[in-house]
Coordinates of C-alpha atoms in Angstrom, one line a residue:
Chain A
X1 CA 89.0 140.4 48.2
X2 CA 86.4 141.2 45.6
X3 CA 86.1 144.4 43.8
X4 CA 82.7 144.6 45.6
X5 CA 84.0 144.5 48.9
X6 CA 85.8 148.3 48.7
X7 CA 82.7 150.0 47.8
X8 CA 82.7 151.0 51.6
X9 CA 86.3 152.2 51.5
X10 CA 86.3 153.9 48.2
X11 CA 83.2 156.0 49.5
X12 CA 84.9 156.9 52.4
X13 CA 88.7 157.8 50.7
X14 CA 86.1 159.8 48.0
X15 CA 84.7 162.0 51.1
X16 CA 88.3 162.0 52.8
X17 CA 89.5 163.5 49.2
X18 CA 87.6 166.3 50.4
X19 CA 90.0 167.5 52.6
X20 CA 93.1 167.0 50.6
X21 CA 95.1 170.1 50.0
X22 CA 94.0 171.7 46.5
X23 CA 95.8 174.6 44.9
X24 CA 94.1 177.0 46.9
X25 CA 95.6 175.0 50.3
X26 CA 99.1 175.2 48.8
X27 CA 98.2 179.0 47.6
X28 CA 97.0 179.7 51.8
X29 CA 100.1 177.8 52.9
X30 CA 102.8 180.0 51.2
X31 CA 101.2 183.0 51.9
X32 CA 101.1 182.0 55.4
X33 CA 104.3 184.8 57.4
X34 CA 105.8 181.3 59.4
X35 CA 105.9 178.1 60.1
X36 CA 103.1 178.3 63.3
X37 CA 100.8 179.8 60.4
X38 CA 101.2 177.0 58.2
X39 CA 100.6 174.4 61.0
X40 CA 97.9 176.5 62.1
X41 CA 96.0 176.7 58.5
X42 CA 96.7 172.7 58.1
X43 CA 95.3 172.3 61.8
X44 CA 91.7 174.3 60.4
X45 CA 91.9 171.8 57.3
X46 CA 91.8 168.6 60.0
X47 CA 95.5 167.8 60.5
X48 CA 96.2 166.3 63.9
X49 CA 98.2 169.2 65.6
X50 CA 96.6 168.8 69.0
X51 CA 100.4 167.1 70.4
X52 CA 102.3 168.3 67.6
X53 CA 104.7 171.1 68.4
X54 CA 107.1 170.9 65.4
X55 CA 106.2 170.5 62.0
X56 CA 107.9 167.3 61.5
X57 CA 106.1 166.0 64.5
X58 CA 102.8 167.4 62.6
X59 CA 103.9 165.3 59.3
X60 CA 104.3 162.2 61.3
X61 CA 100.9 162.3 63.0
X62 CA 99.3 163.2 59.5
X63 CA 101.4 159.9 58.4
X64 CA 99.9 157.9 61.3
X65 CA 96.7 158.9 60.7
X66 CA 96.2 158.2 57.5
X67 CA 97.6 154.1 57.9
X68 CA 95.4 154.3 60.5
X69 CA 92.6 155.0 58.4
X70 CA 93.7 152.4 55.9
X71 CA 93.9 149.4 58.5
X72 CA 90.3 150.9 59.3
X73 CA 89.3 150.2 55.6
X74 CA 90.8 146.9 54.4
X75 CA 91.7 144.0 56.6
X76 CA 95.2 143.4 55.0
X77 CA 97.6 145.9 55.0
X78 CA 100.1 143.7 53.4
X79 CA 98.9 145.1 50.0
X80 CA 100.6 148.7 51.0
X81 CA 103.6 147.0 52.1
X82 CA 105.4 147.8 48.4
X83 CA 104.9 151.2 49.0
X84 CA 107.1 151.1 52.5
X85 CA 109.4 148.9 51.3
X86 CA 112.2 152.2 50.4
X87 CA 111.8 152.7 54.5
X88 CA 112.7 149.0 55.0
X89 CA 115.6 149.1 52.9
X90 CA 116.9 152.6 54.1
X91 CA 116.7 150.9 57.5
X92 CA 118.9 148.3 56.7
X93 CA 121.4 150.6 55.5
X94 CA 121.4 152.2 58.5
X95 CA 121.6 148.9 60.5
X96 CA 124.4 147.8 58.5
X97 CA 126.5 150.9 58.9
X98 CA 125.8 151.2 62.7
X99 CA 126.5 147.6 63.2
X100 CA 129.4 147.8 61.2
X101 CA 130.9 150.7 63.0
X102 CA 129.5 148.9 66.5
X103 CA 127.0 151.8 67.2
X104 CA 123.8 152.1 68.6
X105 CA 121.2 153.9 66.5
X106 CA 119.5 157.2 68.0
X107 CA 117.1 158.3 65.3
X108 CA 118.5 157.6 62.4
X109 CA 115.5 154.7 61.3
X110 CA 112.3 155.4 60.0
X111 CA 109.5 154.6 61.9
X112 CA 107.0 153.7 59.1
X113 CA 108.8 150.4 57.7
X114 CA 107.0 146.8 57.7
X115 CA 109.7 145.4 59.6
X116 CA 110.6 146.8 62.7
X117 CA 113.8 148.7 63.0
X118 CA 115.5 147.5 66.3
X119 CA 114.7 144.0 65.0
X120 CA 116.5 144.4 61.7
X121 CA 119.0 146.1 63.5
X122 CA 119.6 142.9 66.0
X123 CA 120.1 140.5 63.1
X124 CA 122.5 142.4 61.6
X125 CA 124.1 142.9 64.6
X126 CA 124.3 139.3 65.5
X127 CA 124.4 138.5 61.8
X128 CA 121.0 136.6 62.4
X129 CA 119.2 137.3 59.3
X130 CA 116.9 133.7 59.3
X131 CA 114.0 136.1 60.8
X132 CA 114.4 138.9 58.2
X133 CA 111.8 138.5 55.2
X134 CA 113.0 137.0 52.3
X135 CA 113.6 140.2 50.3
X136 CA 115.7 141.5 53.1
X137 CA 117.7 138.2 54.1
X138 CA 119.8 137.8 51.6
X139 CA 120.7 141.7 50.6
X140 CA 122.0 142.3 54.5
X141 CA 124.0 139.6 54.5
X142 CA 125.5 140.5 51.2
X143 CA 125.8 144.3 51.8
X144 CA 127.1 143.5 55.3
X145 CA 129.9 141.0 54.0
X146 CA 130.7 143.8 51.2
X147 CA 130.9 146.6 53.7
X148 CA 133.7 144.6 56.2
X149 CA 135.7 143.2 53.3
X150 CA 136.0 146.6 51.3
X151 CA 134.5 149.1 53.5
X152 CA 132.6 150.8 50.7
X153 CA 129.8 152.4 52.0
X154 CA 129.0 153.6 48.6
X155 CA 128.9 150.0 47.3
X156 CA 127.0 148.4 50.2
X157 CA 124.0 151.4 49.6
X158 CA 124.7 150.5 45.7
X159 CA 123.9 146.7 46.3
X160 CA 120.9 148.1 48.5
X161 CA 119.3 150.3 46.8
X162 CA 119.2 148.0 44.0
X163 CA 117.8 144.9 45.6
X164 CA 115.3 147.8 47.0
X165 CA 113.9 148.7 43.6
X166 CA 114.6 144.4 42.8
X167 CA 111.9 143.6 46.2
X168 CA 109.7 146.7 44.2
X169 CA 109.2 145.0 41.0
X170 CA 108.3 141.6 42.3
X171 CA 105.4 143.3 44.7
X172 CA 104.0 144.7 41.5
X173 CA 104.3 141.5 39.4
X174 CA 103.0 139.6 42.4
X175 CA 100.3 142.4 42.7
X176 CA 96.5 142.3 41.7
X177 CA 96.0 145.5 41.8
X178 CA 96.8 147.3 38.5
X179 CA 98.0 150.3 39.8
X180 CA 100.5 148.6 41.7
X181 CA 101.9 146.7 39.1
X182 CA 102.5 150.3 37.5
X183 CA 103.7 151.8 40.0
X184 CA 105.8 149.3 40.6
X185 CA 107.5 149.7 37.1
X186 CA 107.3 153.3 36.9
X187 CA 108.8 153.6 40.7
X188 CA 111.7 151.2 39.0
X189 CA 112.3 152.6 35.7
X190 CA 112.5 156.6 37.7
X191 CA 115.0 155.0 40.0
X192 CA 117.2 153.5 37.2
X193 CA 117.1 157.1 35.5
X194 CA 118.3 158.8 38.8
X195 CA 120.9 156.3 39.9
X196 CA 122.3 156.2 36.0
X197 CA 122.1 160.8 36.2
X198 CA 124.2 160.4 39.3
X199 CA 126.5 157.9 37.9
X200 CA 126.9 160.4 34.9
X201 CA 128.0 163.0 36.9
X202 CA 130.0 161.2 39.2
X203 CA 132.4 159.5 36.6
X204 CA 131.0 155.8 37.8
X205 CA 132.6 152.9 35.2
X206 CA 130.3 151.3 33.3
X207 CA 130.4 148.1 35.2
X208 CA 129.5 149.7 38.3
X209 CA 126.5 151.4 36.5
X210 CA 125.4 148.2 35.3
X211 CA 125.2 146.5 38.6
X212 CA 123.5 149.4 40.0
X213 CA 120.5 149.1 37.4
X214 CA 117.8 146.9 38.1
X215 CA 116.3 145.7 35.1
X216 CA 113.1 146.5 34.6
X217 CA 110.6 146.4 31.6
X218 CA 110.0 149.8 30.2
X219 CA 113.6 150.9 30.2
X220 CA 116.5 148.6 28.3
X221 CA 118.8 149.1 31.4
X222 CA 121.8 147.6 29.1
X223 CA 121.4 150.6 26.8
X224 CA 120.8 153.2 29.9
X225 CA 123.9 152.3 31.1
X226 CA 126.0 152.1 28.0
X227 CA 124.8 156.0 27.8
X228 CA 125.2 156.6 30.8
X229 CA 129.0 156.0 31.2
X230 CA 129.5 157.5 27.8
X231 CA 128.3 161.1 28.1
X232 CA 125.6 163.4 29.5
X233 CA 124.2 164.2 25.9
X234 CA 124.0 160.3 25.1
X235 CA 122.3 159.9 28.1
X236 CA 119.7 162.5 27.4
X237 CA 119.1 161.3 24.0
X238 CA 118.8 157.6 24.6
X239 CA 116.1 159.0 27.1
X240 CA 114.3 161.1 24.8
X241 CA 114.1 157.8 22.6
X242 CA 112.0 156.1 25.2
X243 CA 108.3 156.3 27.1
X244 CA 110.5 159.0 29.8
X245 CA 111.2 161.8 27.7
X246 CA 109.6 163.8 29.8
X247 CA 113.3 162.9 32.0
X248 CA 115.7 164.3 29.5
X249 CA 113.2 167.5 29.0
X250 CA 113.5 167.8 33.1
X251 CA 117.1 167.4 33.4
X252 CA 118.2 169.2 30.5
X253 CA 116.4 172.4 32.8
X254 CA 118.1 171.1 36.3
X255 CA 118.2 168.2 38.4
X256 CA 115.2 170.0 40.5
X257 CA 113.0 169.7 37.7
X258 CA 113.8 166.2 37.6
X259 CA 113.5 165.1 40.7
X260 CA 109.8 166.9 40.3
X261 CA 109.2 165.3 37.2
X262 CA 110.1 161.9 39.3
X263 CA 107.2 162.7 41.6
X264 CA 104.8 164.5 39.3
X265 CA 104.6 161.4 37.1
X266 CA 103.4 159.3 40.2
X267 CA 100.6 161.8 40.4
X268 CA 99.7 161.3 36.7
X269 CA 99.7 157.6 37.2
X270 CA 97.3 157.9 40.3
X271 CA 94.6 160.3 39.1
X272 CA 92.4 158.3 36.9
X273 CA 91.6 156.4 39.8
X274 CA 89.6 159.6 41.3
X275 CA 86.7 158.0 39.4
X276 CA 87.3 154.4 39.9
X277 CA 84.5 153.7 42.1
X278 CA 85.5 150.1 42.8
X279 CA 89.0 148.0 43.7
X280 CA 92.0 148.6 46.0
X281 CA 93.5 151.0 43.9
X282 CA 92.2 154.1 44.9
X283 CA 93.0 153.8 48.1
X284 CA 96.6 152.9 47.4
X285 CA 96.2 155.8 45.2
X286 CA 95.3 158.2 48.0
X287 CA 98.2 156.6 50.2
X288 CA 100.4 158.0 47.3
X289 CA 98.9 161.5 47.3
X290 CA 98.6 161.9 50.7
X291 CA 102.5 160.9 50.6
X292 CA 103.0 163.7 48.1
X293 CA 100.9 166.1 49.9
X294 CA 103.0 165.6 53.4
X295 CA 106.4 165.9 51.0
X296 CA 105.0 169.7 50.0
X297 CA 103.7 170.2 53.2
X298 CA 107.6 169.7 54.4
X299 CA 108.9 171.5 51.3
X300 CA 106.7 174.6 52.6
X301 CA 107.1 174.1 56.2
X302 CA 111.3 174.0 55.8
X303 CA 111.1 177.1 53.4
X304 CA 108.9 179.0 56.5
X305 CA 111.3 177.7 58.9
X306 CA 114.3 179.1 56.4
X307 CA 113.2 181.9 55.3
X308 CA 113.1 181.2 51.9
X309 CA 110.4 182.7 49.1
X310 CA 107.3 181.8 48.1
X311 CA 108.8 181.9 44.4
X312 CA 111.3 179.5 45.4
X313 CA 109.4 177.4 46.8
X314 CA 106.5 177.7 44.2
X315 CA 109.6 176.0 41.8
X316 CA 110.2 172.5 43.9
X317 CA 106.3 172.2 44.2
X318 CA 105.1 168.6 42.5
X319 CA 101.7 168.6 41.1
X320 CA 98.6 167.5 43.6
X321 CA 96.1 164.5 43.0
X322 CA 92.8 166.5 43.5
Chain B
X1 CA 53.6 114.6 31.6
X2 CA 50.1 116.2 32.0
X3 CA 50.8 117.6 35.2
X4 CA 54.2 119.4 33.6
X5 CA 52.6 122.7 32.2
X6 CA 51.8 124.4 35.9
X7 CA 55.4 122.9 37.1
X8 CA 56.9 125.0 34.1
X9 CA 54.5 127.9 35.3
X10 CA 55.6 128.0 38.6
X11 CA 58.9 127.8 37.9
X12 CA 58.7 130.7 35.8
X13 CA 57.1 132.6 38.2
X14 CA 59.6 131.5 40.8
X15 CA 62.4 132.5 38.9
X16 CA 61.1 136.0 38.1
X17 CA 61.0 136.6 41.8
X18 CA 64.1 134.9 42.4
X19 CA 66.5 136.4 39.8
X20 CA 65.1 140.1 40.1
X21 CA 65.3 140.0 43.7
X22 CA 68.6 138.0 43.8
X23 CA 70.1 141.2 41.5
X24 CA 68.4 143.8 43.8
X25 CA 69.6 142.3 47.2
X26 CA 73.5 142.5 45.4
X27 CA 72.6 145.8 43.9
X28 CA 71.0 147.4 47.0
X29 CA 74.0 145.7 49.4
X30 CA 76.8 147.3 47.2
X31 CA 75.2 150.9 46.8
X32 CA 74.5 150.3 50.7
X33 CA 77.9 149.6 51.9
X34 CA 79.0 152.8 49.1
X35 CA 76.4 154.9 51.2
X36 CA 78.0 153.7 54.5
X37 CA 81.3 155.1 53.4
X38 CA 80.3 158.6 52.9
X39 CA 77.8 158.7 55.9
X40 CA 80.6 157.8 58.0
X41 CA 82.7 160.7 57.3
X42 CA 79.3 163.0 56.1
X43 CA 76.0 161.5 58.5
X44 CA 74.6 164.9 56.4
X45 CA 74.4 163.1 53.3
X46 CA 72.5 160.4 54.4
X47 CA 69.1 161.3 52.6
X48 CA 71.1 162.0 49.5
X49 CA 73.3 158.7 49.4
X50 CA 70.0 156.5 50.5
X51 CA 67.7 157.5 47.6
X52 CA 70.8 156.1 45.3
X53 CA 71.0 153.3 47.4
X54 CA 67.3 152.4 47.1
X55 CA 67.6 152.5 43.1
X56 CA 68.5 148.9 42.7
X57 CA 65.6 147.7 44.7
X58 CA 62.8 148.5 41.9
X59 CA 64.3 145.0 40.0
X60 CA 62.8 142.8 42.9
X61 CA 59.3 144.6 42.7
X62 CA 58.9 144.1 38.6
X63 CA 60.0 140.5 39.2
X64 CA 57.4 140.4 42.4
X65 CA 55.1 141.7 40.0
X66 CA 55.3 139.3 37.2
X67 CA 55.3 136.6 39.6
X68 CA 52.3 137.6 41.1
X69 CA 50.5 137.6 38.0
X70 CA 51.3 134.8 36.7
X71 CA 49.9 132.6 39.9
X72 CA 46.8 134.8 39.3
X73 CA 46.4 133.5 35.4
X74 CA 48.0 130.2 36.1
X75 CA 45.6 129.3 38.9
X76 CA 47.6 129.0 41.4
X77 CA 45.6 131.3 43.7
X78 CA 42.6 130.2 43.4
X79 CA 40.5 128.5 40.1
X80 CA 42.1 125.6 38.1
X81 CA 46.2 125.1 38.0
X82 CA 45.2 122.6 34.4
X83 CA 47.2 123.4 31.7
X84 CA 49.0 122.2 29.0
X85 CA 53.0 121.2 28.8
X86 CA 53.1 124.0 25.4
X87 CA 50.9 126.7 28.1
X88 CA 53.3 125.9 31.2
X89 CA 56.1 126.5 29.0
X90 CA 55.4 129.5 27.5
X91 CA 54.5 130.8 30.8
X92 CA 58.0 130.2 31.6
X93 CA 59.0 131.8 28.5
X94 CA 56.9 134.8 29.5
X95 CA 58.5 135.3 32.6
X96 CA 62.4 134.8 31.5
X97 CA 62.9 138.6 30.6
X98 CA 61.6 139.9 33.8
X99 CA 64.1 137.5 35.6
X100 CA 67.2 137.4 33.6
X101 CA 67.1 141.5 32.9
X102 CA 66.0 141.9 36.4
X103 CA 69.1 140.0 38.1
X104 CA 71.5 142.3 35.5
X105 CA 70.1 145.3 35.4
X106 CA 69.9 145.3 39.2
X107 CA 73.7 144.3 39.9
X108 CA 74.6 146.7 37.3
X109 CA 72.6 149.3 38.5
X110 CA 74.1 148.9 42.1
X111 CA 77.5 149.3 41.0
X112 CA 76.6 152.7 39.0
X113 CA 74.9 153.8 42.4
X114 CA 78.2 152.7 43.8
X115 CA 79.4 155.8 41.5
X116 CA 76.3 158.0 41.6
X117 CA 77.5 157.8 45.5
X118 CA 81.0 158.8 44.5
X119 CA 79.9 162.0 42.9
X120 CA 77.7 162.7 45.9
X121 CA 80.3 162.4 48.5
X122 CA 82.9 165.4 46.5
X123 CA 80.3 167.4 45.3
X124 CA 76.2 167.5 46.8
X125 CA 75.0 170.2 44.4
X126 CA 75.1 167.5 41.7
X127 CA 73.0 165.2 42.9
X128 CA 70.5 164.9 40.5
X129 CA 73.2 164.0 38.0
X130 CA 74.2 161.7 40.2
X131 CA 70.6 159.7 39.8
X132 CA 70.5 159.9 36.5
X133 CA 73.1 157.4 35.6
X134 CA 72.4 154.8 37.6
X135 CA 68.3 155.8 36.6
X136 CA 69.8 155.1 33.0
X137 CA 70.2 151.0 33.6
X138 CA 66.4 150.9 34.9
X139 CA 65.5 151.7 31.5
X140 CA 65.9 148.0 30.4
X141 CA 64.4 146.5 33.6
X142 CA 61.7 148.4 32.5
X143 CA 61.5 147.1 28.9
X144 CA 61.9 143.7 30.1
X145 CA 58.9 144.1 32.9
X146 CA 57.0 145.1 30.2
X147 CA 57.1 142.1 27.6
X148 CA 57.3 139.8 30.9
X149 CA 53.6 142.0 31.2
X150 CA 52.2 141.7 27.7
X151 CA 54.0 138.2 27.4
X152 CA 52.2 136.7 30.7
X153 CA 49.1 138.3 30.0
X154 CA 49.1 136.8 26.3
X155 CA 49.7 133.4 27.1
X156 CA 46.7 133.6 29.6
X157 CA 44.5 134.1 27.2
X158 CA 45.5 131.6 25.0
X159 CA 43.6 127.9 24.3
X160 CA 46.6 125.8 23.9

């Protein structure tokens, strides 16, 4: 499609930016004494609560509403499907496990997933994986095989979470759109980081490390692992020698910060294109902050629902795009 | 080879008109479809988003222009269309600014409405800064109407 052609979808995303939560929102939203409040204040600021009794009913309609206001705006979807591709591959996961332990599934898939869950579950279940897509055909096989010959549940979600952030990088290098490509690496390289932190903690050898890495280009996956099995501090360090220093700053304070820091540098990567008039990217860039917006939204709406503080709660908040 | 000068002539004159008004239709269409974008979600803005819309469109008036003097000094409406091969082609000469700027300038002022638009749709009270970028590009259609002018006029004048 060229550049030209998203004029009329930028425009609109630039007026529908309008209306995403700003610090102010967030500010209103704490304050707020429960849960109804929040959903209340979000329902004055244009959320669909009209059928949405709980909040995680409110966060899905949010989520449908805004892919239905990208399939309004370009006529291929398929160019978002990288950023739905974690849903895909946690769905196979699940279909493997149920299928494995010859259960049916009751809500454990994720609706918003390019391939639809009850098929992948079916060719799993009947070991059928010719009408899988490519990224997914081979990885259920494989996980499925490793699952009834060792029964490793650990090992099968290794192998898929792996081939996950694998499928990731080859959307980004088959990508046109810039932003994609980067978030594509950046999405890959944050991965690696938090699958080689939890392997630090939990003792993992360095072979399984290694085949848990996915190799990607701004990280030498080689050395993260080396470090990784050797100590937390060589870890941090080889970190702080690389572009993600920002990762060993976050960790060394706690593994919340980090996972923040995961989700804050998305943000970064996403806000130059607030004044890109032109391109695919800042709609795939508003995808991504409204994906970040519905995570605080739950972040807030669990803490009302919990009773925790507003100062807790101010501390797992990730930065916003507007 | 007699008859080549007013051939040259018109063709300059054509492509005036053509190329500027090539530039503003992509220029106008682009800041258009921008405009759609925010009137969809905002039908307020729609004087706002239409006056940077309607930026692009001066191109295919300067090229109109130069084109229509031309035929006047060339002959074509009305006196005699005689003229040398060396007249016709600096008539075509004359006109080559006003054309080549024109188709440009107009695109690239389209796609700065495209922006100007942008700004307009987050934040109305800054309209007028919004115009004046995109008013920046028609600096140079402006320069280049007016040596297509003095050009055009010059060459009329001239025994050759």
């Amino acid at each position: 499609m060229p550049e030209n052609s998203y004029a009329y979808a930028v425009a609109r995303i630039r007026a529908k930016e309008l209306a995403l939560l700003n610090a102010q929102s967030v500010e209103a939203l704490l304050a707020a004494k429960s849960a109804e409040d929040c959903m209340r204040l979000l329902e004055e600021k244009g959320w669909p609560a009209d059928n949405a009794k709980t909040p995680e009913q409110l966060l899905s309609a949010e989520r449908e509403r805004t892919w239905g206001l990208l399939a309004e705006l370009t006529d291929d979807l398929s160019v978002f499907d990288v950023f739905l591709y974690n849903n895909d591959f946690h769905n196979l996961k699940a279909a493997i496990k149920l299928a494995y332990t010859d259960q049916e599934p009751h809500g454990v898939f994720l609706a918003n997933a390019t391939v639809e869950p009850q098929m992948l579950f079916q060719a799993v279940k009947s070991r059928s994986y010719a009408d899988l897509p490519e990224r997914l055909r081979g990885i259920a096989e494989e996980a499925y095989l490793a699952l009834s010959h060792t029964g490793d549940s650990q090992l099968c979600d290794m192998m898929i979470d792996r081939a996950a952030l694998t499928a990731v990088l080859e959307a980004g290098r088959a990508s046109k759109s810039p932003l994609i490509k980067k978030y594509a690496e950046l999405t890959a390289a944050t991965s690696d980081i938090k699958v080689a932190v939890r392997c630090q903690k939990t003792g993992k050898s360095l072979e399984f490390i290694t085949r848990a890495l996915a190799p990607c280009e701004s990280i030498d996956v080689v050395s993260l692992a080396a470090a990784a099995a050797s100590s937390q501090e060589a870890l941090l360090g080889y970190l702080d020698s690389t572009a993600y220093a920002g990762a060993a700053q976050a960790l060394r304070a706690s593994m919340q910060q980090f996972e923040r820091w995961c989700d804050n540098v998305i943000i970064e990567l996403i806000r130059p294109q607030k004044y890109n008039p032109f391109s695919v990217d800042p709609l795939a860039a508003y995808l991504l902050a409204k994906e970040n917006e519905l995570k605080i939204v739950r972040i807030i709406l669990s803490a009302k629902v919990n009773g925790l503080s507003a100062e807790s709660v101010r501390e797992r908040l990730r930065e916003l795009y507007v | 080879m007699d008859k080549m000068g007013i051939v040259f002539a018109l063709l300059g004159a054509a492509l005036a008109a053509l190329m500027s008004g090539v530039g503003s239709a992509i220029g106008v269409g682009t800041a258009g479809q921008a405009a759609a974008g925010v009137v969809t979600e905002d039908p307020s803005k729609f004087s706002k988003v239409l006056l940077l819309q309607l930026l692009p469109g001066t191109q295919g008036i300067y090229g109109l222009l130069i084109a229509f003097l031309t035929l006047t000094q060339i002959g074509i409406l009305g006196g005699s269309p005689e003229m040398s091969l060396t007249k016709g082609l600096l008539f075509f000469a004359a006109c080559l600014p006003m054309g080549i700027v024109g188709l440009w300038s107009a695109i690239h002022q389209g796609k700065t409405s495209v922006a100007g638009i942008g700004i307009v749709a987050k934040k109305p009270e800054q309209m007028a800064k919004a115009m004046i970028f995109p008013a920046m590009v028609e600096t140079y259609a402006i320069l280049a109407l007016l040596i297509s002018l003095l050009a055009v006029s010059g060459v009329g004048r001239l025994t050759i």
